[in-house]
Amino acid sequence: PWNWNHACELMNRGILALVSSIGCMSAGSLQSLADAMHIPHLFIQRAPTGTPRSSCPSTSRAQPDDYTLFVRPPVYLNDVIFQVVMEYTWQKFIIFYDTDYDIRGIENFLDQTSQQGMDVSLQKVESNINMMITGMFRTMRVEELHRYRDTLRRAVLFMSPATAKAFITEVVETNLVAFDCHWIIINEEISDMDVQELVRKSIGRLTLVRQTFPLPQNTSQRCVRNNHRINTSLCDPKDPKAQMLEITNRYIYDAVLLLANTFHRKLEDRKWHSMASLSCIRKGSKPWQGGKSMLDTVKKGGVSGLASLLEFNDNGTNPNIYFEILGTNYGEDRGRGVSRLATWDPIHGLNGTLTDRKLENNMRGVVLRVVTVLEEPFVMVSENVLGKPKKYQGFSIDVLDALANYLGFKYEIYVAPDHKYGNQQADGTWNGLIGELVFKRADVGLSALTITPERESVVDFTTRYMDYSVGVLLRKAERTVDMFACLAPFDLSLWACIAGTVLLVGTLVYLLNWLNPPRLPMGSVSSTTLYNSMWFVYGSFVQQGGEVPYTTLATRMMMGVWWLFALIVISSYTANLAAFLTISRIENSIQSLQDLAKQTDLPYGTVLDSAVYEQVRSKGMNPFERDPMYSQMWRMINRTGGAENNVEESKEGIRKVKYGRFAFVWDAAVLEYVAINDEDCSLYTVSNNVADRGYGIAMQHGSPYRDIFSQRILELQQNGDMDILKLKWWPRDSPCDLYSTVGTRKSGSALDIHSFAGVFFVLAAGVVLSCLIATVETWWTRRKGSRVPSKEDDKEIDLEHLHHRVNSLCTEDESPHKQYSTSSIDLTPLDMDSLPAARQALEQISDFRNTHITTTTFIPEQIQTLSRTLSAKAAAGFAFGAVQDHRTGGPFRQRAPNGGFFRSPIKTMSSIPYQPTPAPNFSYCNDPDRGTSI
């Protein structure tokens, strides 16, 4: 390296000019020495180990009378990089610089970016890059690492090509960057070989800014510059030696060539000055007298060499410098090409257009490798033919096909080896679908994949193409056969009250008629017994009418109120019965996630280590979570470490619900599809209506396809195509009811036999009971008749003889019975038969006592006397002797054959005309009380 002592030693030997290729610190001392001794100094700034140059302090204060000439042009890296960043419209990026770079060289650039409101970070790259990256992974948390990856998507590298290669290799292998990153490497000293290696090691988009040297258009002039011929290995850009030649060496070659031309011109002008032999140590040493003339000759001269045109302005600097901006496309193809995007020079500035567009809508020729997990209805196998690739279908496949048709790409799809979505392991790695993307074995991950912060820290997601919520799959309650559904409208206690009311009202009607007997019309055969009263009340209740007429005001008032009561009860029953037979009112206790969390009788769980599992775990263990639902669910799901209630796959959970006693917590969309397509319609879902996340398409971290996929998904949602795809897999006209907790019929208006089984059962019971009662009555009648002896059991009734007997009682005006008064007497055949004195008088009608016909004798009103106690005189033609006259003109009361009472206003009994009829056959009965009243 050059220093002050070396320069003094050369001056003592005698020199005409001094050429140095050193750094800024050494250049300052040489510049002072050259100015003091008037020795022209051609300074070529060299950066250490290929690091980008920083402006030397001496360059900024150069004066016209300085003896130092700056062969290498000033550092324009600040101006170039600022204009490039502005063209790319970057607002946030990070600057990496190596240990040998003087950060003071970009102070001007940082000031300009601050004025533009850009967010710029600085980070120094240590010499041991591997240790630096490892330390970041060890000290940074996941969230910090995620933010750091976002920062690395845009970066500017101020470092040597060797350091840039090592740094790019390390960050790519550690997955800190992906192929949506865009890095700019700026350095004057970047050879063609360096460019090829940097492109090969990097992923994403790479922009390189380096110094370039324009070549003559005529190839024959490239090696001949004026009267000087340059070696072919140096002037031919395709020659390996020319490509490996450093820029500093180019300027050294041109500086020496310029001095040679200057010395030659001095000799021609005969203005040659002898070499100066100066002493730097001795005080009072005079400077070289010919130094000023030599300096002016060098400034006026110029040369076209390896570094293009070398000339100086009045300040002693070389203004001729050109930069070229090279760039690649996005991607990770190692063989992608590099093209010149623009050029820059201090006079014209940027010549070209720089854009940071990632991808166009045309992705034709791109083949994406897609990893998936089978999950109905998102991804399913549609065709599996031996020897051919599997074909898939589903909602997510339809979305992928819509994107492929619009963008023009093709894809190859395969299932994740472990059939899992992906979870972070104890060592920090990921398995499943996410692991395939992290290890770059796939480009796109597609299935019922939810967007979570943990997953998004290692992969990129598109915008959500469907909302996500947690749901529960349960089995519907079995429909039980209720034979007495017709009794459902009223409660059992209400039925008991109605039955008691019928008995009570019947009893009250009987008592009211007993206290105040009604007046019955002639020929009425009804009676007001307790049995008839009950029957009448029951018949009016069921709207079938009654047989007993009631004429008293109290009874009518009672019956009017009863009929109103019956009308209201029957109307209410009819309306409620229609509702109960058409609407299922079986309620299930689980109607929401809160209901599921509160109960402990029904076990429930989810897929182990899934997104749902992690969501419940994180919220259940969060002490600041306000909703206690998740903590209750976590206690059930995590019972015995999660092995008891959780499953390995979603299909296993669905199978446990269908054939066991279990509730499965999973994605609501998946569960709705399962419930819709269940053959028995035996499943229903309960879901949370709040969508706190969504389904997205996962890609490698930094994928260039993320934004274009997201934009197309938004277009599908906006024009309604996404809704059409949803209706294909979740139709609205499903035969199964997703939200009914009990199995329902497909025909809601038709009633089945189970609804009316109770009615038919009651009818059958009534028929059987009636037959049983009839059998008992028949048996009892025959048994009773066998005990009463009868001489003429099967004797036919002589109606003409009966007619004469009855008329004889009514037409004998002089008979003793005319002495009866009109007072009412109770008289029945049983009463008369029980009187010993009356047996002789009844012999005349004994022919009809054992038949079904009961004879009723009407006594005319002209009867004057009647004894209240029939004596033996009754047997002698009803002659009771002299009795006090009780004529009151009142009605005559007679007991009916069935034990009731009726009144008859008859005063004069007329004869019954005889009408012959065809000879009917009457069956006689031994009971004198049974029969037909005549």
PDB file of N, CA and C in Angstrom, residues 820-850:
ATOM      1  N   TYR A 820    -161.640 -42.922  41.615  1.00  0.00           N
ATOM      2  CA  TYR A 820    -160.313 -42.318  41.896  1.00  0.00           C
ATOM      3  C   TYR A 820    -160.336 -40.836  41.594  1.00  0.00           C
ATOM      4  N   SER A 821    -159.687 -40.097  42.396  1.00  0.00           N
ATOM      5  CA  SER A 821    -159.560 -38.644  42.152  1.00  0.00           C
ATOM      6  C   SER A 821    -158.455 -38.387  41.137  1.00  0.00           C
ATOM      7  N   THR A 822    -158.351 -37.144  40.803  1.00  0.00           N
ATOM      8  CA  THR A 822    -157.318 -36.768  39.829  1.00  0.00           C
ATOM      9  C   THR A 822    -155.945 -36.621  40.451  1.00  0.00           C
ATOM     10  N   SER A 823    -155.861 -36.924  41.714  1.00  0.00           N
ATOM     11  CA  SER A 823    -154.533 -36.831  42.352  1.00  0.00           C
ATOM     12  C   SER A 823    -153.597 -37.848  41.732  1.00  0.00           C
ATOM     13  N   SER A 824    -152.376 -37.492  41.694  1.00  0.00           N
ATOM     14  CA  SER A 824    -151.378 -38.384  41.080  1.00  0.00           C
ATOM     15  C   SER A 824    -151.052 -39.506  42.019  1.00  0.00           C
ATOM     16  N   ILE A 825    -150.927 -40.723  41.418  1.00  0.00           N
ATOM     17  CA  ILE A 825    -150.469 -41.870  42.165  1.00  0.00           C
ATOM     18  C   ILE A 825    -149.326 -42.503  41.413  1.00  0.00           C
ATOM     19  N   ASP A 826    -148.457 -43.128  42.175  1.00  0.00           N
ATOM     20  CA  ASP A 826    -147.344 -43.847  41.562  1.00  0.00           C
ATOM     21  C   ASP A 826    -147.772 -45.276  41.359  1.00  0.00           C
ATOM     22  N   LEU A 827    -147.769 -45.705  40.093  1.00  0.00           N
ATOM     23  CA  LEU A 827    -148.282 -47.033  39.806  1.00  0.00           C
ATOM     24  C   LEU A 827    -147.453 -47.631  38.692  1.00  0.00           C
ATOM     25  N   THR A 828    -146.862 -48.758  38.993  1.00  0.00           N
ATOM     26  CA  THR A 828    -146.093 -49.508  37.987  1.00  0.00           C
ATOM     27  C   THR A 828    -146.500 -50.948  38.080  1.00  0.00           C
ATOM     28  N   PRO A 829    -146.251 -51.705  37.050  1.00  0.00           N
ATOM     29  CA  PRO A 829    -146.590 -53.129  37.124  1.00  0.00           C
ATOM     30  C   PRO A 829    -145.897 -53.818  38.266  1.00  0.00           C
ATOM     31  N   LEU A 830    -144.659 -53.391  38.608  1.00  0.00           N
ATOM     32  CA  LEU A 830    -143.992 -54.025  39.731  1.00  0.00           C
ATOM     33  C   LEU A 830    -144.712 -53.729  41.027  1.00  0.00           C
ATOM     34  N   ASP A 831    -145.165 -52.446  41.166  1.00  0.00           N
ATOM     35  CA  ASP A 831    -145.886 -52.081  42.384  1.00  0.00           C
ATOM     36  C   ASP A 831    -147.178 -52.873  42.514  1.00  0.00           C
ATOM     37  N   MET A 832    -147.891 -53.008  41.412  1.00  0.00           N
ATOM     38  CA  MET A 832    -149.156 -53.724  41.457  1.00  0.00           C
ATOM     39  C   MET A 832    -148.923 -55.206  41.669  1.00  0.00           C
ATOM     40  N   ASP A 833    -147.846 -55.682  41.084  1.00  0.00           N
ATOM     41  CA  ASP A 833    -147.572 -57.105  41.237  1.00  0.00           C
ATOM     42  C   ASP A 833    -147.153 -57.444  42.655  1.00  0.00           C
ATOM     43  N   SER A 834    -146.612 -56.438  43.332  1.00  0.00           N
ATOM     44  CA  SER A 834    -146.172 -56.699  44.693  1.00  0.00           C
ATOM     45  C   SER A 834    -147.327 -56.685  45.693  1.00  0.00           C
ATOM     46  N   LEU A 835    -148.492 -56.237  45.264  1.00  0.00           N
ATOM     47  CA  LEU A 835    -149.638 -56.199  46.162  1.00  0.00           C
ATOM     48  C   LEU A 835    -150.388 -57.516  46.059  1.00  0.00           C
ATOM     49  N   PRO A 836    -150.552 -58.210  47.152  1.00  0.00           N
ATOM     50  CA  PRO A 836    -151.264 -59.501  47.082  1.00  0.00           C
ATOM     51  C   PRO A 836    -152.712 -59.345  46.673  1.00  0.00           C
ATOM     52  N   ALA A 837    -153.328 -58.225  47.057  1.00  0.00           N
ATOM     53  CA  ALA A 837    -154.760 -58.050  46.747  1.00  0.00           C
ATOM     54  C   ALA A 837    -154.982 -57.706  45.306  1.00  0.00           C
ATOM     55  N   ALA A 838    -153.944 -57.299  44.660  1.00  0.00           N
ATOM     56  CA  ALA A 838    -154.112 -56.875  43.272  1.00  0.00           C
ATOM     57  C   ALA A 838    -153.851 -57.957  42.282  1.00  0.00           C
ATOM     58  N   ARG A 839    -153.388 -59.096  42.723  1.00  0.00           N
ATOM     59  CA  ARG A 839    -153.029 -60.142  41.775  1.00  0.00           C
ATOM     60  C   ARG A 839    -154.250 -60.604  40.984  1.00  0.00           C
ATOM     61  N   GLN A 840    -155.452 -60.673  41.680  1.00  0.00           N
ATOM     62  CA  GLN A 840    -156.639 -61.146  40.961  1.00  0.00           C
ATOM     63  C   GLN A 840    -157.038 -60.163  39.896  1.00  0.00           C
ATOM     64  N   ALA A 841    -156.911 -58.847  40.204  1.00  0.00           N
ATOM     65  CA  ALA A 841    -157.288 -57.851  39.203  1.00  0.00           C
ATOM     66  C   ALA A 841    -156.343 -57.815  38.044  1.00  0.00           C
ATOM     67  N   LEU A 842    -155.138 -58.279  38.261  1.00  0.00           N
ATOM     68  CA  LEU A 842    -154.160 -58.238  37.165  1.00  0.00           C
ATOM     69  C   LEU A 842    -154.148 -59.492  36.337  1.00  0.00           C
ATOM     70  N   GLU A 843    -155.001 -60.437  36.694  1.00  0.00           N
ATOM     71  CA  GLU A 843    -155.015 -61.668  35.920  1.00  0.00           C
ATOM     72  C   GLU A 843    -155.450 -61.425  34.484  1.00  0.00           C
ATOM     73  N   GLN A 844    -156.259 -60.373  34.287  1.00  0.00           N
ATOM     74  CA  GLN A 844    -156.760 -60.127  32.945  1.00  0.00           C
ATOM     75  C   GLN A 844    -155.684 -59.670  31.981  1.00  0.00           C
ATOM     76  N   ILE A 845    -154.526 -59.234  32.499  1.00  0.00           N
ATOM     77  CA  ILE A 845    -153.433 -58.820  31.584  1.00  0.00           C
ATOM     78  C   ILE A 845    -152.198 -59.656  31.797  1.00  0.00           C
ATOM     79  N   SER A 846    -152.374 -60.775  32.449  1.00  0.00           N
ATOM     80  CA  SER A 846    -151.200 -61.602  32.736  1.00  0.00           C
ATOM     81  C   SER A 846    -150.612 -62.232  31.504  1.00  0.00           C
ATOM     82  N   ASP A 847    -151.372 -62.159  30.396  1.00  0.00           N
ATOM     83  CA  ASP A 847    -150.826 -62.782  29.181  1.00  0.00           C
ATOM     84  C   ASP A 847    -149.626 -62.014  28.624  1.00  0.00           C
ATOM     85  N   PHE A 848    -149.438 -60.780  29.086  1.00  0.00           N
ATOM     86  CA  PHE A 848    -148.359 -59.948  28.494  1.00  0.00           C
ATOM     87  C   PHE A 848    -147.235 -59.621  29.463  1.00  0.00           C
ATOM     88  N   ARG A 849    -147.236 -60.302  30.607  1.00  0.00           N
ATOM     89  CA  ARG A 849    -146.239 -59.933  31.620  1.00  0.00           C
ATOM     90  C   ARG A 849    -144.846 -60.451  31.298  1.00  0.00           C
ATOM     91  N   ASN A 850    -144.775 -61.506  30.598  1.00  0.00           N
ATOM     92  CA  ASN A 850    -143.454 -62.087  30.303  1.00  0.00           C
ATOM     93  C   ASN A 850    -142.970 -61.734  28.895  1.00  0.00           C
TER      94      ASN A 850
END
